[in-house]
C-alpha angles and dihedrals in degrees: 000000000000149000116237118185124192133189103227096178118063087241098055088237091122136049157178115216116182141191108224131181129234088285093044101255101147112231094183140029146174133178104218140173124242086262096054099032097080092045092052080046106054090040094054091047092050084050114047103016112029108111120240096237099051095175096061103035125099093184112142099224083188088080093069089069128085121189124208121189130219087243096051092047106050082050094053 
């Protein structure tokens, strides 16, 4: 899985993230404002990332993201 997040207005002060499986189908998804995107962000990662045992793990949960851009999507 991963998280994808995609500015959808010109300013960036909107956007889609999404929650897509290991072929890219999203199974979840949200349109959020700046304000509210970090917050989405942060609780799907605690939810669906974050390694049972926290203490030990180096993963870099930061990976799982992947940022768009207005600019890049309106370009795909």
């Amino acid at each position: 899985m991963k998280i994808v997040s995609k500015e959808i207005k010109i300013d960036g002060s909107q956007s889609i993230v999404y929650l897509v499986d290991e072929n890219g189908n999203p199974l979840k998804a949200n349109i959020v404002s700046q304000d509210e995107k970090s917050d989405l962000i942060n609780d799907l990662l605690s939810e669906y990332f974050t390694p049972k045992d926290w203490v030990n793990n180096k993963k870099n949960l930061l990976n799982e993201v992947e940022e768009i851009t207005y600019k890049e999507y309106i370009n795909q």
